Tab-separated table of C-alpha atoms in Angstrom:
chain	number	residue	atom	x	y	z
X	1	UNK	CA	0.149	0.018	-0.086
X	2	UNK	CA	1.326	3.375	-0.963
X	3	UNK	CA	1.859	5.635	2.093
X	4	UNK	CA	0.584	9.190	2.059
X	5	UNK	CA	3.372	11.608	0.841
X	6	UNK	CA	4.412	14.200	3.242
X	7	UNK	CA	6.004	17.250	1.911
X	8	UNK	CA	8.905	18.721	4.281
X	9	UNK	CA	10.367	22.365	3.520
X	10	UNK	CA	13.898	22.634	4.282
X	11	UNK	CA	15.355	26.026	5.298
X	12	UNK	CA	18.894	26.543	5.141
X	13	UNK	CA	21.480	29.137	3.835
X	14	UNK	CA	24.012	26.650	2.529
X	15	UNK	CA	23.365	25.742	-0.829
X	16	UNK	CA	25.165	22.360	-0.438
X	17	UNK	CA	22.499	21.042	1.654
X	18	UNK	CA	19.636	20.630	-1.040
X	19	UNK	CA	21.953	18.272	-3.173
X	20	UNK	CA	22.845	16.246	-0.080
X	21	UNK	CA	19.613	15.909	1.259
X	22	UNK	CA	17.894	14.869	-2.025
X	23	UNK	CA	20.572	12.172	-2.291
X	24	UNK	CA	20.643	11.012	1.453
X	25	UNK	CA	16.813	10.762	1.434
X	26	UNK	CA	16.439	9.474	-2.061
X	27	UNK	CA	14.897	6.133	-1.128
X	28	UNK	CA	12.252	7.591	0.736
X	29	UNK	CA	11.988	10.124	-2.082
X	30	UNK	CA	11.477	7.055	-4.334
X	31	UNK	CA	9.015	5.525	-2.306
X	32	UNK	CA	6.718	8.231	-2.431
X	33	UNK	CA	7.097	8.837	1.425
X	34	UNK	CA	8.704	12.261	1.677
X	35	UNK	CA	8.980	14.998	-0.828
X	36	UNK	CA	11.265	18.161	-0.381
X	37	UNK	CA	11.333	21.978	-1.074
X	38	UNK	CA	13.582	24.261	-0.404
X	39	UNK	CA	13.763	27.976	0.994
X	40	UNK	CA	17.447	29.843	1.663
X	41	UNK	CA	16.252	31.789	4.601
X	42	UNK	CA	12.881	32.748	6.950
X	43	UNK	CA	11.192	35.065	4.408
X	44	UNK	CA	11.524	32.858	1.434
X	45	UNK	CA	10.337	29.926	3.871
X	46	UNK	CA	7.261	32.004	4.793
X	47	UNK	CA	6.685	32.617	1.047
X	48	UNK	CA	6.934	29.152	0.366
X	49	UNK	CA	4.560	28.110	3.442
X	50	UNK	CA	1.962	30.570	2.419
X	51	UNK	CA	1.957	29.757	-1.547
X	52	UNK	CA	1.713	25.659	-0.823
X	53	UNK	CA	-0.480	24.526	1.647
X	54	UNK	CA	0.343	20.968	1.262
X	55	UNK	CA	3.859	21.475	3.403
X	56	UNK	CA	3.453	19.125	6.530
X	57	UNK	CA	6.675	20.082	8.319
X	58	UNK	CA	9.546	22.434	8.544
X	59	UNK	CA	13.060	21.591	9.416
X	60	UNK	CA	15.092	24.809	9.839
X	61	UNK	CA	18.800	26.068	10.365
X	62	UNK	CA	18.983	28.797	12.944
X	63	UNK	CA	21.726	31.239	11.681
X	64	UNK	CA	20.373	32.753	8.356
X	65	UNK	CA	20.406	36.008	6.575
X	66	UNK	CA	17.194	38.562	6.446
X	67	UNK	CA	15.151	36.141	8.735
X	68	UNK	CA	16.778	33.572	11.097
X	69	UNK	CA	15.351	30.404	12.280
X	70	UNK	CA	14.007	31.556	15.642
X	71	UNK	CA	12.182	34.539	14.105
X	72	UNK	CA	10.749	31.909	11.725
X	73	UNK	CA	9.367	29.668	14.526
X	74	UNK	CA	7.432	32.680	15.869
X	75	UNK	CA	5.978	33.478	12.171
X	76	UNK	CA	5.012	30.197	10.977
X	77	UNK	CA	1.776	29.489	13.240
X	78	UNK	CA	0.595	33.045	11.726
X	79	UNK	CA	0.512	31.260	8.324
X	80	UNK	CA	-0.699	27.691	9.468
X	81	UNK	CA	-0.799	26.858	13.248
X	82	UNK	CA	-0.649	23.108	12.594
X	83	UNK	CA	2.960	22.939	10.979
X	84	UNK	CA	5.445	21.089	12.933
X	85	UNK	CA	9.071	22.295	13.101
X	86	UNK	CA	12.177	20.579	13.773
X	87	UNK	CA	15.495	22.992	14.204
X	88	UNK	CA	18.734	22.330	13.113
X	89	UNK	CA	21.335	23.802	15.518
X	90	UNK	CA	25.169	23.688	16.469
X	91	UNK	CA	25.962	21.118	18.645
X	92	UNK	CA	26.071	21.921	22.070
X	93	UNK	CA	23.948	25.464	21.609
X	94	UNK	CA	21.846	24.995	24.416
X	95	UNK	CA	20.883	28.380	24.634
X	96	UNK	CA	19.321	28.632	20.899
X	97	UNK	CA	17.880	24.710	21.307
X	98	UNK	CA	15.717	26.110	24.352
X	99	UNK	CA	14.996	29.235	22.961
X	100	UNK	CA	13.675	27.289	19.904
X	101	UNK	CA	11.649	24.695	22.133
X	102	UNK	CA	10.207	27.573	23.874
X	103	UNK	CA	8.829	28.844	20.533
X	104	UNK	CA	6.960	25.861	19.738
X	105	UNK	CA	9.856	23.699	17.851
X	106	UNK	CA	8.858	20.038	17.878
X	107	UNK	CA	12.303	18.802	18.206
X	108	UNK	CA	15.929	19.520	17.248
X	109	UNK	CA	19.032	17.830	15.412
X	110	UNK	CA	22.837	19.255	15.786
X	111	UNK	CA	25.081	19.636	13.015
X	112	UNK	CA	26.686	17.899	11.455
X	113	UNK	CA	23.494	16.475	10.400
X	114	UNK	CA	23.376	12.365	11.249
X	115	UNK	CA	20.936	11.451	8.654
X	116	UNK	CA	19.956	8.182	10.718
X	117	UNK	CA	18.926	10.356	13.539
X	118	UNK	CA	17.259	12.948	11.089
X	119	UNK	CA	15.150	10.222	9.612
X	120	UNK	CA	14.162	8.978	13.053
X	121	UNK	CA	13.098	12.843	14.071
X	122	UNK	CA	11.229	13.137	10.848
X	123	UNK	CA	9.215	9.821	11.417
X	124	UNK	CA	8.806	10.909	14.801
X	125	UNK	CA	7.418	14.538	13.879
X	126	UNK	CA	5.453	13.089	10.901
X	127	UNK	CA	3.612	10.584	13.610
X	128	UNK	CA	2.822	13.181	16.170
X	129	UNK	CA	1.498	15.278	13.308
X	130	UNK	CA	-0.495	12.597	12.088
X	131	UNK	CA	-2.241	12.199	15.762
X	132	UNK	CA	-2.695	15.840	16.151
X	133	UNK	CA	-4.760	16.042	12.866
X	134	UNK	CA	-6.763	12.894	13.935
X	135	UNK	CA	-7.366	14.819	17.038
X	136	UNK	CA	-8.226	17.887	15.742
X	137	UNK	CA	-10.734	15.724	13.131
X	138	UNK	CA	-12.167	14.257	16.233
X	139	UNK	CA	-12.683	17.410	17.871
X	140	UNK	CA	-14.335	19.085	14.698
X	141	UNK	CA	-16.930	16.000	14.758
X	142	UNK	CA	-17.772	16.476	18.364
X	143	UNK	CA	-18.396	20.084	17.689
X	144	UNK	CA	-20.733	19.284	15.003
X	145	UNK	CA	-22.077	16.345	17.047
X	146	UNK	CA	-22.841	18.623	20.210
X	147	UNK	CA	-24.392	21.312	17.993
X	148	UNK	CA	-26.732	18.507	16.722
X	149	UNK	CA	-27.753	17.512	20.060
X	150	UNK	CA	-28.261	21.258	21.120
X	151	UNK	CA	-31.151	21.288	18.394
X	152	UNK	CA	-32.396	17.943	19.018
X	153	UNK	CA	-32.766	19.328	22.980
X	154	UNK	CA	-34.373	22.421	21.336
X	155	UNK	CA	-36.752	20.125	19.594
X	156	UNK	CA	-37.331	17.942	22.449
X	157	UNK	CA	-38.099	20.695	24.676
X	158	UNK	CA	-40.356	22.756	22.187
X	159	UNK	CA	-42.733	19.858	22.116
X	160	UNK	CA	-43.321	19.527	25.677
X	161	UNK	CA	-46.191	22.321	26.319
X	162	UNK	CA	-45.335	25.417	28.566
X	163	UNK	CA	-48.831	27.089	28.423
X	164	UNK	CA	-51.142	24.992	30.772
X	165	UNK	CA	-54.841	25.134	31.254
X	166	UNK	CA	-56.210	27.133	34.157
X	167	UNK	CA	-60.156	27.244	33.864
X	168	UNK	CA	-62.199	27.277	36.357
X	169	UNK	CA	-61.064	26.299	39.485
X	170	UNK	CA	-58.023	24.170	38.560
X	171	UNK	CA	-54.557	24.889	37.299
X	172	UNK	CA	-51.807	22.535	35.923
X	173	UNK	CA	-47.830	23.206	35.823
X	174	UNK	CA	-45.377	21.135	34.551
X	175	UNK	CA	-41.450	20.922	34.050
X	176	UNK	CA	-39.001	18.413	32.783
X	177	UNK	CA	-34.940	18.790	33.273
X	178	UNK	CA	-33.084	16.267	31.359
X	179	UNK	CA	-29.652	14.799	32.721
X	180	UNK	CA	-28.078	15.208	29.583
X	181	UNK	CA	-28.686	17.265	26.651
X	182	UNK	CA	-31.903	15.222	25.383
X	183	UNK	CA	-33.855	13.327	27.575
X	184	UNK	CA	-36.309	10.136	28.009
X	185	UNK	CA	-38.895	11.847	30.088
X	186	UNK	CA	-41.868	13.535	28.957
X	187	UNK	CA	-45.173	15.149	30.066
X	188	UNK	CA	-48.179	16.040	28.189
X	189	UNK	CA	-51.391	17.827	28.734
X	190	UNK	CA	-54.198	17.419	25.867
X	191	UNK	CA	-57.344	19.074	25.738
X	192	UNK	CA	-60.293	16.946	25.298
X	193	UNK	CA	-64.175	17.238	24.974
X	194	UNK	CA	-66.246	18.837	27.436
X	195	UNK	CA	-63.425	20.802	29.203
X	196	UNK	CA	-61.834	17.615	30.268
X	197	UNK	CA	-58.151	17.332	30.159
X	198	UNK	CA	-55.760	14.326	29.609
X	199	UNK	CA	-52.566	14.499	31.905
X	200	UNK	CA	-49.703	12.209	31.035
X	201	UNK	CA	-46.268	11.654	32.605
X	202	UNK	CA	-43.545	9.365	31.137
X	203	UNK	CA	-40.113	7.954	31.728
X	204	UNK	CA	-38.174	5.886	28.742
X	205	UNK	CA	-35.540	3.189	29.786
X	206	UNK	CA	-32.106	4.623	29.985
X	207	UNK	CA	-31.358	8.279	28.835
X	208	UNK	CA	-29.525	9.956	25.912
X	209	UNK	CA	-30.377	9.919	22.282
X	210	UNK	CA	-31.788	6.193	22.085
X	211	UNK	CA	-34.430	7.230	24.945
X	212	UNK	CA	-35.045	10.423	23.227
X	213	UNK	CA	-36.300	8.826	20.039
X	214	UNK	CA	-38.213	6.217	22.106
X	215	UNK	CA	-39.933	9.141	23.919
X	216	UNK	CA	-40.483	11.172	20.720
X	217	UNK	CA	-42.578	8.022	19.187
X	218	UNK	CA	-44.150	7.187	22.271
X	219	UNK	CA	-45.287	10.949	22.829
X	220	UNK	CA	-46.652	10.975	19.212
X	221	UNK	CA	-48.635	7.785	19.790
X	222	UNK	CA	-50.242	8.609	23.088
X	223	UNK	CA	-51.454	11.919	21.702
X	224	UNK	CA	-53.259	10.303	18.840
X	225	UNK	CA	-54.787	7.478	21.159
X	226	UNK	CA	-55.748	9.890	23.813
X	227	UNK	CA	-58.081	12.026	21.633
X	228	UNK	CA	-61.677	11.041	21.390
X	229	UNK	CA	-60.907	7.948	23.734
X	230	UNK	CA	-62.763	7.813	27.104
X	231	UNK	CA	-60.862	5.055	28.695
X	232	UNK	CA	-57.144	5.683	30.033
X	233	UNK	CA	-56.842	1.746	30.110
X	234	UNK	CA	-57.832	1.823	26.055
X	235	UNK	CA	-55.160	4.465	25.326
X	236	UNK	CA	-52.390	2.588	27.098
X	237	UNK	CA	-53.363	-0.784	25.299
X	238	UNK	CA	-53.217	0.776	21.902
X	239	UNK	CA	-49.759	2.912	22.563
X	240	UNK	CA	-48.314	-0.441	24.096
X	241	UNK	CA	-49.193	-2.554	21.049
X	242	UNK	CA	-48.201	0.220	18.450
X	243	UNK	CA	-44.670	0.579	20.361
X	244	UNK	CA	-43.984	-3.114	20.493
X	245	UNK	CA	-44.738	-3.778	16.929
X	246	UNK	CA	-41.316	-1.840	16.065
X	247	UNK	CA	-39.110	-2.368	19.254
X	248	UNK	CA	-36.555	-4.752	18.459
X	249	UNK	CA	-34.142	-3.163	21.253
X	250	UNK	CA	-36.250	-3.628	24.052
X	251	UNK	CA	-36.558	-0.114	25.326
X	252	UNK	CA	-39.861	0.497	27.299
X	253	UNK	CA	-41.668	3.543	28.876
X	254	UNK	CA	-43.501	3.661	31.876
X	255	UNK	CA	-46.482	5.939	31.249
X	256	UNK	CA	-49.210	6.875	33.539
X	257	UNK	CA	-52.159	8.548	31.842
X	258	UNK	CA	-55.129	9.947	33.299
X	259	UNK	CA	-58.145	12.043	32.424
X	260	UNK	CA	-59.406	15.030	34.712
X	261	UNK	CA	-62.774	16.140	34.752
X	262	UNK	CA	-63.148	19.611	36.140
X	263	UNK	CA	-67.367	19.470	36.353
X	264	UNK	CA	-66.501	16.455	39.088
X	265	UNK	CA	-62.978	16.657	39.993
X	266	UNK	CA	-62.651	12.898	39.112
X	267	UNK	CA	-59.510	11.657	37.815
X	268	UNK	CA	-59.597	8.328	35.825
X	269	UNK	CA	-56.379	6.959	35.207
X	270	UNK	CA	-54.383	3.985	33.944
X	271	UNK	CA	-50.779	3.118	34.778
X	272	UNK	CA	-47.988	1.529	32.394
X	273	UNK	CA	-45.752	0.770	35.094
X	274	UNK	CA	-45.177	4.095	36.186
X	275	UNK	CA	-44.652	5.570	40.151
X	276	UNK	CA	-48.283	6.279	41.363
X	277	UNK	CA	-48.762	9.612	41.792
X	278	UNK	CA	-49.362	11.327	44.995
X	279	UNK	CA	-52.838	12.842	46.250
X	280	UNK	CA	-51.979	15.886	48.560
X	281	UNK	CA	-54.623	17.119	51.088
X	282	UNK	CA	-55.192	20.827	51.688
X	283	UNK	CA	-53.451	20.316	55.239
X	284	UNK	CA	-50.501	19.011	53.332
X	285	UNK	CA	-50.774	15.147	54.284
X	286	UNK	CA	-50.760	12.901	51.202
X	287	UNK	CA	-51.398	9.087	49.927
X	288	UNK	CA	-50.248	7.462	46.669
X	289	UNK	CA	-52.989	6.883	44.206
X	290	UNK	CA	-54.241	2.961	44.583
X	291	UNK	CA	-52.203	0.583	42.162
X	292	UNK	CA	-54.005	-0.287	39.094
X	293	UNK	CA	-51.503	-3.312	38.043
X	294	UNK	CA	-50.382	-2.329	34.506
X	295	UNK	CA	-46.938	-2.905	33.150
X	296	UNK	CA	-44.564	-1.135	31.275
X	297	UNK	CA	-45.117	-0.050	27.503
X	298	UNK	CA	-43.341	-1.733	24.517
X	299	UNK	CA	-42.600	-5.083	25.512
X	300	UNK	CA	-45.464	-7.329	26.180
X	301	UNK	CA	-48.201	-7.074	23.107
X	302	UNK	CA	-52.144	-7.383	23.820
X	303	UNK	CA	-51.880	-6.352	27.495
X	304	UNK	CA	-55.386	-5.158	28.853
X	305	UNK	CA	-54.982	-2.429	31.327
X	306	UNK	CA	-57.255	-1.260	34.144
X	307	UNK	CA	-58.105	1.895	35.288
X	308	UNK	CA	-59.292	3.884	38.438
X	309	UNK	CA	-60.793	6.974	39.656
X	310	UNK	CA	-59.922	8.912	42.332
X	311	UNK	CA	-61.821	12.459	43.380
X	312	UNK	CA	-59.777	15.855	43.713
X	313	UNK	CA	-61.533	17.602	45.996
X	314	UNK	CA	-61.282	21.478	46.349
X	315	UNK	CA	-58.122	22.613	48.001
X	316	UNK	CA	-56.509	18.971	47.053
X	317	UNK	CA	-53.488	18.540	44.696
X	318	UNK	CA	-52.456	15.747	42.107
X	319	UNK	CA	-48.501	15.451	41.901
X	320	UNK	CA	-46.875	13.194	38.936
X	321	UNK	CA	-43.634	12.784	39.015
X	322	UNK	CA	-40.447	10.382	37.460
X	323	UNK	CA	-38.040	8.332	39.485
X	324	UNK	CA	-35.458	11.431	39.024
X	325	UNK	CA	-36.959	13.005	41.853
X	326	UNK	CA	-37.431	10.035	43.930
X	327	UNK	CA	-33.809	8.605	43.253
X	328	UNK	CA	-32.284	11.892	43.071
X	329	UNK	CA	-28.874	10.949	45.085
X	330	UNK	CA	-26.901	13.200	47.438
X	331	UNK	CA	-23.004	12.912	47.898
X	332	UNK	CA	-23.267	10.597	50.735
X	333	UNK	CA	-25.063	8.299	47.964
X	334	UNK	CA	-28.932	8.698	49.884
X	335	UNK	CA	-31.578	8.707	47.902
X	336	UNK	CA	-33.902	11.847	47.799
X	337	UNK	CA	-37.054	9.208	48.692
X	338	UNK	CA	-40.687	9.464	48.872
X	339	UNK	CA	-40.684	10.490	52.469
X	340	UNK	CA	-38.449	13.798	51.785
X	341	UNK	CA	-41.124	14.291	48.864
X	342	UNK	CA	-44.146	14.007	51.225
X	343	UNK	CA	-42.304	16.463	54.169
X	344	UNK	CA	-42.142	19.084	51.020
X	345	UNK	CA	-46.022	19.069	51.100
X	346	UNK	CA	-46.273	18.502	54.890
X	347	UNK	CA	-44.203	21.807	55.556
X	348	UNK	CA	-45.974	23.947	52.859
X	349	UNK	CA	-49.338	22.633	51.808
X	350	UNK	CA	-49.594	23.262	47.876
X	351	UNK	CA	-51.752	26.165	46.885
X	352	UNK	CA	-50.266	26.825	43.476
X	353	UNK	CA	-49.492	24.582	40.787
X	354	UNK	CA	-46.327	26.183	39.447
X	355	UNK	CA	-44.764	27.040	42.948
X	356	UNK	CA	-45.396	23.498	43.976
X	357	UNK	CA	-43.642	22.059	40.814
X	358	UNK	CA	-40.831	24.130	41.117
X	359	UNK	CA	-40.428	23.715	44.949
X	360	UNK	CA	-40.188	20.271	44.180
X	361	UNK	CA	-37.104	20.988	41.556
X	362	UNK	CA	-35.452	23.324	44.346
X	363	UNK	CA	-35.597	20.567	47.336
X	364	UNK	CA	-34.083	17.929	44.916
X	365	UNK	CA	-31.438	20.279	43.496
X	366	UNK	CA	-30.541	21.238	47.292
X	367	UNK	CA	-30.289	17.620	48.244
X	368	UNK	CA	-28.109	16.666	45.343
X	369	UNK	CA	-25.726	19.586	46.060
X	370	UNK	CA	-22.444	18.890	43.892
X	371	UNK	CA	-23.642	15.197	42.740
X	372	UNK	CA	-24.458	15.739	39.049
X	373	UNK	CA	-27.993	14.864	37.868
X	374	UNK	CA	-27.889	11.049	36.978
X	375	UNK	CA	-31.489	10.807	35.500
X	376	UNK	CA	-34.153	13.320	33.637
X	377	UNK	CA	-36.536	14.780	36.351
X	378	UNK	CA	-39.959	15.815	35.572
X	379	UNK	CA	-43.006	17.068	37.824
X	380	UNK	CA	-46.417	17.774	36.787
X	381	UNK	CA	-48.914	19.305	39.416
X	382	UNK	CA	-52.799	19.878	39.004
X	383	UNK	CA	-54.084	21.846	41.959
X	384	UNK	CA	-57.720	22.432	42.751
X	385	UNK	CA	-58.254	25.832	44.330
X	386	UNK	CA	-60.292	26.168	47.371
X	387	UNK	CA	-63.586	28.231	46.968
X	388	UNK	CA	-62.995	31.979	47.552
X	389	UNK	CA	-59.234	31.659	47.475
V	1	UNK	CA	-20.141	-0.910	42.191
V	2	UNK	CA	-21.281	-4.033	40.434
V	3	UNK	CA	-20.016	-7.501	40.837
V	4	UNK	CA	-21.617	-10.702	38.846
V	5	UNK	CA	-20.538	-14.249	39.702
V	6	UNK	CA	-22.021	-17.672	38.629
V	7	UNK	CA	-22.505	-21.155	39.818
V	8	UNK	CA	-23.686	-24.380	38.006
V	9	UNK	CA	-26.392	-26.895	39.143
V	10	UNK	CA	-26.248	-29.361	36.495
V	11	UNK	CA	-27.325	-27.963	33.370
V	12	UNK	CA	-28.642	-24.735	35.039
V	13	UNK	CA	-26.539	-21.847	35.762
V	14	UNK	CA	-27.081	-19.277	38.721
V	15	UNK	CA	-26.039	-15.717	37.872
V	16	UNK	CA	-25.698	-13.426	41.330
V	17	UNK	CA	-25.699	-9.790	40.802
V	18	UNK	CA	-24.408	-7.420	43.360
V	19	UNK	CA	-24.362	-3.818	43.733
V	20	UNK	CA	-26.134	-1.210	41.570
V	21	UNK	CA	-27.024	-1.424	37.815
V	22	UNK	CA	-27.855	1.782	36.524
V	23	UNK	CA	-26.779	3.573	33.108
V	24	UNK	CA	-23.416	4.026	33.602
V	25	UNK	CA	-22.675	0.303	33.699
V	26	UNK	CA	-25.936	-1.401	32.055
V	27	UNK	CA	-23.826	-2.486	29.185
V	28	UNK	CA	-20.991	-3.948	31.568
V	29	UNK	CA	-23.862	-6.072	32.987
V	30	UNK	CA	-25.204	-7.175	29.828
V	31	UNK	CA	-21.606	-8.163	28.816
V	32	UNK	CA	-21.148	-9.990	32.357
V	33	UNK	CA	-24.482	-11.992	31.416
V	34	UNK	CA	-23.487	-13.101	28.211
V	35	UNK	CA	-20.155	-14.083	29.451
V	36	UNK	CA	-21.790	-16.193	32.197
V	37	UNK	CA	-24.097	-17.957	29.973
V	38	UNK	CA	-22.755	-21.241	28.447
V	39	UNK	CA	-23.994	-22.610	25.012
V	40	UNK	CA	-24.960	-25.828	26.824
V	41	UNK	CA	-26.906	-24.308	29.819
V	42	UNK	CA	-30.662	-24.874	29.411
V	43	UNK	CA	-31.888	-22.620	31.956
V	44	UNK	CA	-30.578	-19.424	33.796
V	45	UNK	CA	-31.546	-18.072	37.111
V	46	UNK	CA	-30.633	-14.513	38.104
V	47	UNK	CA	-30.066	-14.325	41.719
V	48	UNK	CA	-30.573	-10.575	42.742
V	49	UNK	CA	-30.446	-11.229	46.722
V	50	UNK	CA	-27.064	-8.690	46.472
V	51	UNK	CA	-28.636	-6.004	44.176
V	52	UNK	CA	-29.058	-2.922	46.078
V	53	UNK	CA	-30.331	-1.012	42.993
V	54	UNK	CA	-31.348	-1.235	39.475
V	55	UNK	CA	-32.483	1.978	37.217
V	56	UNK	CA	-34.762	1.449	33.998
V	57	UNK	CA	-31.389	0.831	31.946
V	58	UNK	CA	-30.868	-2.534	33.832
V	59	UNK	CA	-34.549	-3.538	33.631
V	60	UNK	CA	-33.732	-3.151	29.899
V	61	UNK	CA	-30.562	-5.262	29.938
V	62	UNK	CA	-32.859	-8.238	31.690
V	63	UNK	CA	-35.586	-7.995	29.091
V	64	UNK	CA	-33.027	-8.399	26.370
V	65	UNK	CA	-31.588	-11.123	28.197
V	66	UNK	CA	-35.106	-12.929	28.552
V	67	UNK	CA	-35.931	-12.290	24.943
V	68	UNK	CA	-32.574	-13.878	23.443
V	69	UNK	CA	-32.886	-16.762	25.963
V	70	UNK	CA	-36.502	-17.250	25.007
V	71	UNK	CA	-35.420	-17.589	21.158
V	72	UNK	CA	-32.811	-19.998	22.083
V	73	UNK	CA	-35.495	-21.817	24.360
V	74	UNK	CA	-33.311	-21.534	27.427
V	75	UNK	CA	-35.382	-21.287	30.437
V	76	UNK	CA	-34.883	-17.760	32.582
V	77	UNK	CA	-36.277	-16.935	35.944
V	78	UNK	CA	-35.024	-14.372	38.552
V	79	UNK	CA	-34.947	-15.073	42.262
V	80	UNK	CA	-34.450	-13.655	45.897
V	81	UNK	CA	-35.428	-9.832	45.261
V	82	UNK	CA	-34.729	-7.499	48.093
V	83	UNK	CA	-37.683	-5.685	49.172
V	84	UNK	CA	-36.937	-2.175	47.542
V	85	UNK	CA	-36.203	-4.055	44.225
V	86	UNK	CA	-39.186	-6.321	44.426
V	87	UNK	CA	-41.462	-3.409	44.740
V	88	UNK	CA	-40.001	-1.661	41.765
V	89	UNK	CA	-40.592	-5.186	39.857
V	90	UNK	CA	-44.216	-4.858	41.042
V	91	UNK	CA	-44.865	-1.139	40.032
V	92	UNK	CA	-43.123	-1.451	36.636
V	93	UNK	CA	-45.233	-4.967	36.021
V	94	UNK	CA	-41.764	-6.887	35.146
V	95	UNK	CA	-43.718	-9.520	37.846
V	96	UNK	CA	-46.205	-10.217	35.178
V	97	UNK	CA	-43.239	-10.545	32.327
V	98	UNK	CA	-40.410	-12.650	34.205
V	99	UNK	CA	-41.024	-15.549	36.627
V	100	UNK	CA	-39.890	-14.290	40.183
V	101	UNK	CA	-38.841	-16.937	42.978
V	102	UNK	CA	-38.200	-16.411	46.523
V	103	UNK	CA	-34.940	-18.311	46.589
V	104	UNK	CA	-32.702	-20.121	44.109
V	105	UNK	CA	-33.764	-23.390	45.422
V	106	UNK	CA	-37.392	-22.698	44.536
V	107	UNK	CA	-36.346	-21.270	41.444
V	108	UNK	CA	-34.558	-24.616	40.667
V	109	UNK	CA	-37.568	-26.540	41.551
V	110	UNK	CA	-39.573	-24.943	38.882
V	111	UNK	CA	-37.167	-25.124	36.199
V	112	UNK	CA	-37.181	-28.627	36.757
V	113	UNK	CA	-40.865	-29.066	36.876
């Protein structure tokens, strides 16, 4: 296999060097590994560098008329910061060698030239150059990947509603914070017939891009299934079967969906393997909604989902969350846990959906402290106002 | 953080997992499970007695293993769940997807019947 040709600029005011170099390096020139261009001082070298973008490395003498090698070293990065230079100095001239190294020379060789040693030095320099270029390419790829993730993150955030219904005596507020650029948690608030609303909270297995893709399709399927469907259990059955059809990687989503009827305060829900929501009473005491015995969505086809109805009375609050809340960890590796969540409501009985939602985020962040967030965190609050408040 | 060991009882392999399985080591967990299952094994019992925590990323690996084993007609069950992991299995409905036993002995007996 033919190796890549490297172009080396040799800068020396001694005109004898050119034929000598071509003669001693003839094997590498003939094999196509090296080719040489020559300049006789720093000014000429800079001209060659700006004319020829194919030059990979510079081998330069120090003492030359017009512009010496040390000045050239300072100038090279202005033409191309990624060119590597090797300096040729008099034997034992540590002062100039130190200066050259401090000005960014990659290595040095001494006069009289030992061509075997020069060849090793050139190879070492080129090997470094190859790695350097690979690192630059990876960095560029990483930057472009990061940009794509930023766009994906914005797209994902934009499909989560940020305007919430607050008709009559109830209000809704929800918020999601992903652990990485993109996440697997989501929530939705769907307007249904007769002023009712569908509420959903969900958590896709794992995190990152695969979870985000699964989250997008889960959310779309849920939206489609929820409209015109009276029974939350039927909604989950449909979403489950559709997810199952195209799921070879055994991803899954835990999803709770319920319909709130403001006329009665009834909340009818079915649960696809998600943490049970909390019902908080006006005095701040709370309890988990009864289990309905569903399973995670996307794994087993043909599952039926039972539903249950609870009444949310005036002054009461329904709190939906993902395990990013209950399993948030602090520096001592303790979990936030359900007791701490219940304690927030006990100390400050919810009066407002937004303040309740954001208050939980604040408490979780304060608890976690310096510990990096390991899971997406999502909370959705529905609060019924007390009459006259 | 996570430790996987295994022992053989006839043609059944009992794989014990200790510690935490989450998004940071779920792929290691998958590799460890595969490495401990031999081509001749007719059944796999996953003993989770020493498992402190498993996230959804870890549960997905269990689902993947269960699916692969089912396709190879190799038995698969889980035993000895701690109360917190058992709670998670109930909430997520995992107990309806995968056979769960209280001990390796009952899991073995069920395999043989």
